[in-house]
Amino acid sequence: EGGVELTNDGQLTWCTSLPYEPFEFQQGDQVVGFEVDLVALIAERLNATPTVVVTAFEGIQSGTDLTVGTCDLAAAGMTITPVREENFDFSEPFFDATQALLVRGDSGITTAEQLAGRNVGVQNGTTGADYAATNIPGANLITFEDLGLLTTAIQTGQVDAVIQDNGPLLSFATQNPEFTVTTEFDTGEQYGMGVRTGNTALLEVVNEVLATSRTDGTYDAAYEKWFGT
Ligand code: GLN
């Protein structure tokens, strides 16, 4: 294992938050997705079994889960931000993302300005919640704990719009054609995986595996499998 200490022997214990299709979501009794495949490569490199711990995104992004030892690695479609970098260490970026606006196709909403006075769903602790609070001041923001609750809220009409990352919202709109992503805000985000501050042994392996996956075709194969292009 090259000096990498794992909390549970022989296991790469990793935290994620569900559902976050196509990055990580439940299929039968399995957790599957693009990021799940990348974590599997890291575990393989460590001769370890990947063991997933499903937890709230708030505990992941705040660094609490890593700090208290709930997991060695955090992978949750998580944007690298300066505030988070104060609480744990990020891998090199492995995916680009932006905030996006999901509405009903027949709603006529195409701009952030039209959200004034409307109920807009965001997820607790996310970059989307921050973005909406700063850039859509006229909206009535309602906070939910996960993406499943957000999409249920727009389906039931509790909210008129959802702001979250483009990947999962485009995936939802593809599967639920009455909804559409009308706008992508150019927030220029990048996803990274997290380790406890100072766990450079694990971080080096993560970065090495991510880099190798780009050159040996496994990243592209996983991308094609989960994003279909
Ligand atoms: N990328 C966003 C963030 O880091 C959302 C992540 C998520 O909801 N899993 O805040």
PDB file of C-alpha atoms and ligand atoms in Angstrom:
ATOM      1  CA  GLU A   1       0.000   0.000   0.000  1.00  0.00           C
ATOM      2  CA  GLY A   2       3.035   2.288  -0.206  1.00  0.00           C
ATOM      3  CA  GLY A   3       2.710   3.977   3.169  1.00  0.00           C
ATOM      4  CA  VAL A   4      -1.010   4.621   2.868  1.00  0.00           C
ATOM      5  CA  GLU A   5      -2.800   4.073   6.172  1.00  0.00           C
ATOM      6  CA  LEU A   6      -6.418   3.066   5.860  1.00  0.00           C
ATOM      7  CA  THR A   7      -8.938   3.435   8.687  1.00  0.00           C
ATOM      8  CA  ASN A   8     -10.275  -0.061   8.065  1.00  0.00           C
ATOM      9  CA  ASP A   9      -7.606  -2.568   7.067  1.00  0.00           C
ATOM     10  CA  GLY A  10      -7.834  -3.695   3.471  1.00  0.00           C
ATOM     11  CA  GLN A  11     -10.674  -1.280   2.744  1.00  0.00           C
ATOM     12  CA  LEU A  12     -10.793   2.084   1.073  1.00  0.00           C
ATOM     13  CA  THR A  13     -13.594   3.576   3.144  1.00  0.00           C
ATOM     14  CA  TRP A  14     -15.128   6.449   1.211  1.00  0.00           C
ATOM     15  CA  CYS A  15     -17.944   8.880   1.900  1.00  0.00           C
ATOM     16  CA  THR A  16     -20.500   9.983  -0.622  1.00  0.00           C
ATOM     17  CA  SER A  17     -23.947  11.494  -0.713  1.00  0.00           C
ATOM     18  CA  LEU A  18     -26.872   9.999  -2.654  1.00  0.00           C
ATOM     19  CA  PRO A  19     -28.581  10.335  -4.997  1.00  0.00           C
ATOM     20  CA  TYR A  20     -26.270  12.133  -7.395  1.00  0.00           C
ATOM     21  CA  GLU A  21     -26.809  10.438 -10.732  1.00  0.00           C
ATOM     22  CA  PRO A  22     -24.775   9.869 -12.833  1.00  0.00           C
ATOM     23  CA  PHE A  23     -21.875  10.363 -10.385  1.00  0.00           C
ATOM     24  CA  GLU A  24     -23.186   8.108  -7.614  1.00  0.00           C
ATOM     25  CA  PHE A  25     -26.609   6.598  -7.086  1.00  0.00           C
ATOM     26  CA  GLN A  26     -28.349   3.473  -5.891  1.00  0.00           C
ATOM     27  CA  GLN A  27     -29.132   0.730  -8.405  1.00  0.00           C
ATOM     28  CA  GLY A  28     -30.666  -2.300  -6.729  1.00  0.00           C
ATOM     29  CA  ASP A  29     -28.498  -2.830  -3.647  1.00  0.00           C
ATOM     30  CA  GLN A  30     -25.418  -1.348  -5.349  1.00  0.00           C
ATOM     31  CA  VAL A  31     -24.029   2.179  -5.389  1.00  0.00           C
ATOM     32  CA  VAL A  32     -22.956   2.857  -8.975  1.00  0.00           C
ATOM     33  CA  GLY A  33     -21.855   5.768 -11.165  1.00  0.00           C
ATOM     34  CA  PHE A  34     -19.006   7.640 -12.785  1.00  0.00           C
ATOM     35  CA  GLU A  35     -17.267   8.623  -9.570  1.00  0.00           C
ATOM     36  CA  VAL A  36     -17.852   5.137  -8.115  1.00  0.00           C
ATOM     37  CA  ASP A  37     -15.842   3.732 -11.034  1.00  0.00           C
ATOM     38  CA  LEU A  38     -13.005   6.186 -10.375  1.00  0.00           C
ATOM     39  CA  VAL A  39     -12.935   5.278  -6.662  1.00  0.00           C
ATOM     40  CA  ALA A  40     -12.808   1.594  -7.637  1.00  0.00           C
ATOM     41  CA  LEU A  41      -9.610   2.298  -9.609  1.00  0.00           C
ATOM     42  CA  ILE A  42      -8.063   3.965  -6.551  1.00  0.00           C
ATOM     43  CA  ALA A  43      -9.035   1.043  -4.312  1.00  0.00           C
ATOM     44  CA  GLU A  44      -7.609  -1.423  -6.823  1.00  0.00           C
ATOM     45  CA  ARG A  45      -4.299   0.458  -6.837  1.00  0.00           C
ATOM     46  CA  LEU A  46      -4.252   0.159  -3.009  1.00  0.00           C
ATOM     47  CA  ASN A  47      -5.121  -3.566  -3.082  1.00  0.00           C
ATOM     48  CA  ALA A  48      -8.155  -2.601  -1.035  1.00  0.00           C
ATOM     49  CA  THR A  49     -11.898  -3.134  -1.298  1.00  0.00           C
ATOM     50  CA  PRO A  50     -13.950   0.031  -1.777  1.00  0.00           C
ATOM     51  CA  THR A  51     -16.424   0.401   1.087  1.00  0.00           C
ATOM     52  CA  VAL A  52     -18.944   3.176   0.610  1.00  0.00           C
ATOM     53  CA  VAL A  53     -20.383   5.170   3.508  1.00  0.00           C
ATOM     54  CA  VAL A  54     -23.495   7.095   2.511  1.00  0.00           C
ATOM     55  CA  THR A  55     -23.750  10.315   4.472  1.00  0.00           C
ATOM     56  CA  ALA A  56     -25.215  13.832   4.192  1.00  0.00           C
ATOM     57  CA  PHE A  57     -23.411  16.150   1.778  1.00  0.00           C
ATOM     58  CA  GLU A  58     -23.112  18.763   4.515  1.00  0.00           C
ATOM     59  CA  GLY A  59     -20.846  16.474   6.599  1.00  0.00           C
ATOM     60  CA  ILE A  60     -18.719  15.761   3.545  1.00  0.00           C
ATOM     61  CA  GLN A  61     -18.263  19.319   2.307  1.00  0.00           C
ATOM     62  CA  SER A  62     -17.600  20.707   5.786  1.00  0.00           C
ATOM     63  CA  GLY A  63     -14.785  18.201   6.283  1.00  0.00           C
ATOM     64  CA  THR A  64     -16.406  16.691   9.377  1.00  0.00           C
ATOM     65  CA  ASP A  65     -16.682  13.154   7.992  1.00  0.00           C
ATOM     66  CA  LEU A  66     -13.011  13.106   7.035  1.00  0.00           C
ATOM     67  CA  THR A  67     -11.843  14.720  10.263  1.00  0.00           C
ATOM     68  CA  VAL A  68     -13.677  12.346  12.602  1.00  0.00           C
ATOM     69  CA  GLY A  69     -12.578   9.330  10.547  1.00  0.00           C
ATOM     70  CA  THR A  70     -15.908   8.273   9.051  1.00  0.00           C
ATOM     71  CA  CYS A  71     -13.998   7.752   5.816  1.00  0.00           C
ATOM     72  CA  ASP A  72     -10.531   8.116   4.285  1.00  0.00           C
ATOM     73  CA  LEU A  73     -11.745   9.547   1.004  1.00  0.00           C
ATOM     74  CA  ALA A  74     -14.669  11.811   0.098  1.00  0.00           C
ATOM     75  CA  ALA A  75     -16.083  11.697  -3.427  1.00  0.00           C
ATOM     76  CA  ALA A  76     -19.407  13.434  -3.944  1.00  0.00           C
ATOM     77  CA  GLY A  77     -19.425  15.526  -7.115  1.00  0.00           C
ATOM     78  CA  MET A  78     -17.732  18.012  -4.865  1.00  0.00           C
ATOM     79  CA  THR A  79     -16.468  21.354  -6.120  1.00  0.00           C
ATOM     80  CA  ILE A  80     -13.021  22.500  -5.031  1.00  0.00           C
ATOM     81  CA  THR A  81     -13.510  25.763  -3.098  1.00  0.00           C
ATOM     82  CA  PRO A  82     -11.145  27.894  -0.995  1.00  0.00           C
ATOM     83  CA  VAL A  83     -13.306  27.469   2.123  1.00  0.00           C
ATOM     84  CA  ARG A  84     -13.333  23.678   1.821  1.00  0.00           C
ATOM     85  CA  GLU A  85      -9.585  23.658   1.202  1.00  0.00           C
ATOM     86  CA  GLU A  86      -9.156  25.110   4.688  1.00  0.00           C
ATOM     87  CA  ASN A  87     -10.805  22.024   6.174  1.00  0.00           C
ATOM     88  CA  PHE A  88      -9.366  19.163   4.127  1.00  0.00           C
ATOM     89  CA  ASP A  89      -7.145  18.480   1.128  1.00  0.00           C
ATOM     90  CA  PHE A  90      -8.386  18.102  -2.441  1.00  0.00           C
ATOM     91  CA  SER A  91      -7.068  15.957  -5.269  1.00  0.00           C
ATOM     92  CA  GLU A  92      -6.288  17.491  -8.619  1.00  0.00           C
ATOM     93  CA  PRO A  93      -9.518  18.470 -10.437  1.00  0.00           C
ATOM     94  CA  PHE A  94     -11.085  15.646 -12.428  1.00  0.00           C
ATOM     95  CA  PHE A  95     -14.350  17.101 -13.773  1.00  0.00           C
ATOM     96  CA  ASP A  96     -15.711  20.496 -14.900  1.00  0.00           C
ATOM     97  CA  ALA A  97     -19.157  21.684 -13.824  1.00  0.00           C
ATOM     98  CA  THR A  98     -21.402  24.737 -13.703  1.00  0.00           C
ATOM     99  CA  GLN A  99     -24.555  25.661 -11.866  1.00  0.00           C
ATOM    100  CA  ALA A 100     -27.739  25.066 -13.837  1.00  0.00           C
ATOM    101  CA  LEU A 101     -31.421  25.967 -13.692  1.00  0.00           C
ATOM    102  CA  LEU A 102     -34.026  23.192 -13.863  1.00  0.00           C
ATOM    103  CA  VAL A 103     -37.664  24.159 -14.526  1.00  0.00           C
ATOM    104  CA  ARG A 104     -40.810  22.672 -16.002  1.00  0.00           C
ATOM    105  CA  GLY A 105     -40.620  22.825 -19.789  1.00  0.00           C
ATOM    106  CA  ASP A 106     -43.921  24.728 -19.936  1.00  0.00           C
ATOM    107  CA  SER A 107     -42.980  27.241 -17.200  1.00  0.00           C
ATOM    108  CA  GLY A 108     -41.589  29.899 -19.543  1.00  0.00           C
ATOM    109  CA  ILE A 109     -38.725  30.506 -17.109  1.00  0.00           C
ATOM    110  CA  THR A 110     -35.426  30.963 -18.917  1.00  0.00           C
ATOM    111  CA  THR A 111     -33.574  33.597 -16.900  1.00  0.00           C
ATOM    112  CA  ALA A 112     -32.541  34.163 -13.303  1.00  0.00           C
ATOM    113  CA  GLU A 113     -34.495  37.461 -13.312  1.00  0.00           C
ATOM    114  CA  GLN A 114     -37.754  35.554 -13.798  1.00  0.00           C
ATOM    115  CA  LEU A 115     -37.150  33.759 -10.487  1.00  0.00           C
ATOM    116  CA  ALA A 116     -37.953  36.875  -8.434  1.00  0.00           C
ATOM    117  CA  GLY A 117     -40.788  36.058  -6.072  1.00  0.00           C
ATOM    118  CA  ARG A 118     -40.714  32.345  -6.946  1.00  0.00           C
ATOM    119  CA  ASN A 119     -39.829  29.326  -4.850  1.00  0.00           C
ATOM    120  CA  VAL A 120     -36.408  28.025  -5.831  1.00  0.00           C
ATOM    121  CA  GLY A 121     -34.952  24.811  -4.403  1.00  0.00           C
ATOM    122  CA  VAL A 122     -31.280  24.518  -3.474  1.00  0.00           C
ATOM    123  CA  GLN A 123     -29.267  21.913  -1.592  1.00  0.00           C
ATOM    124  CA  ASN A 124     -27.779  22.537   1.840  1.00  0.00           C
ATOM    125  CA  GLY A 125     -24.038  23.246   1.849  1.00  0.00           C
ATOM    126  CA  THR A 126     -23.614  23.313  -1.927  1.00  0.00           C
ATOM    127  CA  THR A 127     -22.015  25.802  -4.274  1.00  0.00           C
ATOM    128  CA  GLY A 128     -25.457  26.075  -5.902  1.00  0.00           C
ATOM    129  CA  ALA A 129     -26.985  27.300  -2.630  1.00  0.00           C
ATOM    130  CA  ASP A 130     -24.220  29.910  -2.364  1.00  0.00           C
ATOM    131  CA  TYR A 131     -24.647  30.927  -5.990  1.00  0.00           C
ATOM    132  CA  ALA A 132     -28.398  31.378  -5.658  1.00  0.00           C
ATOM    133  CA  ALA A 133     -28.123  33.341  -2.413  1.00  0.00           C
ATOM    134  CA  THR A 134     -25.686  35.777  -4.045  1.00  0.00           C
ATOM    135  CA  ASN A 135     -27.012  36.027  -7.593  1.00  0.00           C
ATOM    136  CA  ILE A 136     -30.767  35.497  -7.354  1.00  0.00           C
ATOM    137  CA  PRO A 137     -31.694  37.807  -4.498  1.00  0.00           C
ATOM    138  CA  GLY A 138     -35.378  38.136  -5.373  1.00  0.00           C
ATOM    139  CA  ALA A 139     -36.128  34.417  -5.154  1.00  0.00           C
ATOM    140  CA  ASN A 140     -37.600  32.608  -2.183  1.00  0.00           C
ATOM    141  CA  LEU A 141     -34.876  30.020  -1.603  1.00  0.00           C
ATOM    142  CA  ILE A 142     -35.912  26.747   0.003  1.00  0.00           C
ATOM    143  CA  THR A 143     -33.129  24.440   1.213  1.00  0.00           C
ATOM    144  CA  PHE A 144     -33.235  20.641   0.920  1.00  0.00           C
ATOM    145  CA  GLU A 145     -30.787  18.022   2.193  1.00  0.00           C
ATOM    146  CA  ASP A 146     -30.242  16.082  -1.024  1.00  0.00           C
ATOM    147  CA  LEU A 147     -30.925  16.012  -4.738  1.00  0.00           C
ATOM    148  CA  GLY A 148     -33.733  13.454  -4.388  1.00  0.00           C
ATOM    149  CA  LEU A 149     -35.676  15.818  -2.144  1.00  0.00           C
ATOM    150  CA  LEU A 150     -34.973  18.684  -4.575  1.00  0.00           C
ATOM    151  CA  THR A 151     -36.317  16.844  -7.592  1.00  0.00           C
ATOM    152  CA  THR A 152     -39.342  15.647  -5.623  1.00  0.00           C
ATOM    153  CA  ALA A 153     -40.025  19.279  -4.667  1.00  0.00           C
ATOM    154  CA  ILE A 154     -40.126  20.402  -8.300  1.00  0.00           C
ATOM    155  CA  GLN A 155     -42.266  17.409  -9.259  1.00  0.00           C
ATOM    156  CA  THR A 156     -44.840  18.209  -6.580  1.00  0.00           C
ATOM    157  CA  GLY A 157     -44.757  21.939  -7.357  1.00  0.00           C
ATOM    158  CA  GLN A 158     -43.318  22.931  -3.978  1.00  0.00           C
ATOM    159  CA  VAL A 159     -40.630  24.790  -5.941  1.00  0.00           C
ATOM    160  CA  ASP A 160     -40.765  26.359  -9.427  1.00  0.00           C
ATOM    161  CA  ALA A 161     -37.073  25.838 -10.120  1.00  0.00           C
ATOM    162  CA  VAL A 162     -34.010  24.009  -8.838  1.00  0.00           C
ATOM    163  CA  ILE A 163     -30.433  25.232  -8.877  1.00  0.00           C
ATOM    164  CA  GLN A 164     -27.790  22.509  -8.700  1.00  0.00           C
ATOM    165  CA  ASP A 165     -24.909  21.278 -10.846  1.00  0.00           C
ATOM    166  CA  ASN A 166     -25.429  20.766 -14.593  1.00  0.00           C
ATOM    167  CA  GLY A 167     -24.504  17.052 -14.657  1.00  0.00           C
ATOM    168  CA  PRO A 168     -27.188  15.673 -12.334  1.00  0.00           C
ATOM    169  CA  LEU A 169     -29.858  18.163 -13.522  1.00  0.00           C
ATOM    170  CA  LEU A 170     -29.289  17.276 -17.190  1.00  0.00           C
ATOM    171  CA  SER A 171     -29.498  13.603 -16.255  1.00  0.00           C
ATOM    172  CA  PHE A 172     -32.791  14.212 -14.420  1.00  0.00           C
ATOM    173  CA  ALA A 173     -34.240  16.207 -17.345  1.00  0.00           C
ATOM    174  CA  THR A 174     -33.299  13.448 -19.786  1.00  0.00           C
ATOM    175  CA  GLN A 175     -35.202  10.916 -17.690  1.00  0.00           C
ATOM    176  CA  ASN A 176     -38.108  13.283 -16.955  1.00  0.00           C
ATOM    177  CA  PRO A 177     -38.811  15.098 -20.250  1.00  0.00           C
ATOM    178  CA  GLU A 178     -41.436  17.427 -18.750  1.00  0.00           C
ATOM    179  CA  PHE A 179     -38.482  19.176 -17.106  1.00  0.00           C
ATOM    180  CA  THR A 180     -35.693  21.068 -18.802  1.00  0.00           C
ATOM    181  CA  VAL A 181     -32.390  22.747 -17.986  1.00  0.00           C
ATOM    182  CA  THR A 182     -32.962  26.211 -19.454  1.00  0.00           C
ATOM    183  CA  THR A 183     -29.784  27.937 -18.307  1.00  0.00           C
ATOM    184  CA  GLU A 184     -26.270  27.076 -17.288  1.00  0.00           C
ATOM    185  CA  PHE A 185     -24.540  29.767 -15.253  1.00  0.00           C
ATOM    186  CA  ASP A 186     -20.868  29.895 -16.087  1.00  0.00           C
ATOM    187  CA  THR A 187     -19.540  29.230 -12.579  1.00  0.00           C
ATOM    188  CA  GLY A 188     -16.430  27.415 -13.804  1.00  0.00           C
ATOM    189  CA  GLU A 189     -16.383  24.744 -11.070  1.00  0.00           C
ATOM    190  CA  GLN A 190     -14.100  21.746 -10.832  1.00  0.00           C
ATOM    191  CA  TYR A 191     -14.688  18.564  -8.859  1.00  0.00           C
ATOM    192  CA  GLY A 192     -12.039  17.075  -6.618  1.00  0.00           C
ATOM    193  CA  MET A 193     -11.903  14.204  -4.146  1.00  0.00           C
ATOM    194  CA  GLY A 194     -11.111  14.966  -0.517  1.00  0.00           C
ATOM    195  CA  VAL A 195      -8.738  13.442   2.044  1.00  0.00           C
ATOM    196  CA  ARG A 196      -7.921  14.452   5.626  1.00  0.00           C
ATOM    197  CA  THR A 197      -5.591  17.442   5.832  1.00  0.00           C
ATOM    198  CA  GLY A 198      -2.012  16.187   5.545  1.00  0.00           C
ATOM    199  CA  ASN A 199      -2.841  12.677   4.290  1.00  0.00           C
ATOM    200  CA  THR A 200      -0.382  13.134   1.439  1.00  0.00           C
ATOM    201  CA  ALA A 201       0.287   9.401   1.050  1.00  0.00           C
ATOM    202  CA  LEU A 202      -3.322   8.758   0.051  1.00  0.00           C
ATOM    203  CA  LEU A 203      -3.579  12.007  -1.907  1.00  0.00           C
ATOM    204  CA  GLU A 204      -0.585  11.064  -4.051  1.00  0.00           C
ATOM    205  CA  VAL A 205      -2.175   7.725  -4.922  1.00  0.00           C
ATOM    206  CA  VAL A 206      -5.487   9.418  -5.766  1.00  0.00           C
ATOM    207  CA  ASN A 207      -3.760  11.931  -8.048  1.00  0.00           C
ATOM    208  CA  GLU A 208      -1.626   9.262  -9.678  1.00  0.00           C
ATOM    209  CA  VAL A 209      -4.646   7.044 -10.395  1.00  0.00           C
ATOM    210  CA  LEU A 210      -6.705   9.963 -11.744  1.00  0.00           C
ATOM    211  CA  ALA A 211      -3.825  10.985 -14.029  1.00  0.00           C
ATOM    212  CA  THR A 212      -3.254   7.421 -15.234  1.00  0.00           C
ATOM    213  CA  SER A 213      -6.972   6.965 -15.925  1.00  0.00           C
ATOM    214  CA  ARG A 214      -6.736   9.874 -18.385  1.00  0.00           C
ATOM    215  CA  THR A 215      -3.868   8.365 -20.336  1.00  0.00           C
ATOM    216  CA  ASP A 216      -4.851   4.683 -20.332  1.00  0.00           C
ATOM    217  CA  GLY A 217      -8.436   5.214 -21.522  1.00  0.00           C
ATOM    218  CA  THR A 218     -10.273   4.160 -18.346  1.00  0.00           C
ATOM    219  CA  TYR A 219     -11.498   7.708 -17.634  1.00  0.00           C
ATOM    220  CA  ASP A 220     -12.948   8.056 -21.135  1.00  0.00           C
ATOM    221  CA  ALA A 221     -14.515   4.604 -20.976  1.00  0.00           C
ATOM    222  CA  ALA A 222     -16.209   5.441 -17.669  1.00  0.00           C
ATOM    223  CA  TYR A 223     -17.309   8.821 -19.045  1.00  0.00           C
ATOM    224  CA  GLU A 224     -18.883   7.196 -22.066  1.00  0.00           C
ATOM    225  CA  LYS A 225     -20.604   4.599 -19.888  1.00  0.00           C
ATOM    226  CA  TRP A 226     -22.228   7.170 -17.568  1.00  0.00           C
ATOM    227  CA  PHE A 227     -22.638  10.218 -19.811  1.00  0.00           C
ATOM    228  CA  GLY A 228     -23.181   8.369 -23.053  1.00  0.00           C
ATOM    229  CA  THR A 229     -21.000  10.439 -25.361  1.00  0.00           C
TER     230      THR A 229
HETATM  231  N1  GLN B   1     -20.746  20.433  -6.738  1.00  0.00           N
HETATM  232  C1  GLN B   1     -21.631  20.944  -5.748  1.00  0.00           C
HETATM  233  C2  GLN B   1     -20.871  21.299  -4.494  1.00  0.00           C
HETATM  234  O1  GLN B   1     -19.772  20.875  -4.335  1.00  0.00           O
HETATM  235  C3  GLN B   1     -22.776  19.983  -5.422  1.00  0.00           C
HETATM  236  C4  GLN B   1     -22.315  18.651  -4.903  1.00  0.00           C
HETATM  237  C5  GLN B   1     -23.440  17.728  -4.448  1.00  0.00           C
HETATM  238  O2  GLN B   1     -24.579  18.160  -4.274  1.00  0.00           O
HETATM  239  N2  GLN B   1     -23.147  16.461  -4.231  1.00  0.00           N
HETATM  240  O3  GLN B   1     -21.352  21.998  -3.663  1.00  0.00           O
END
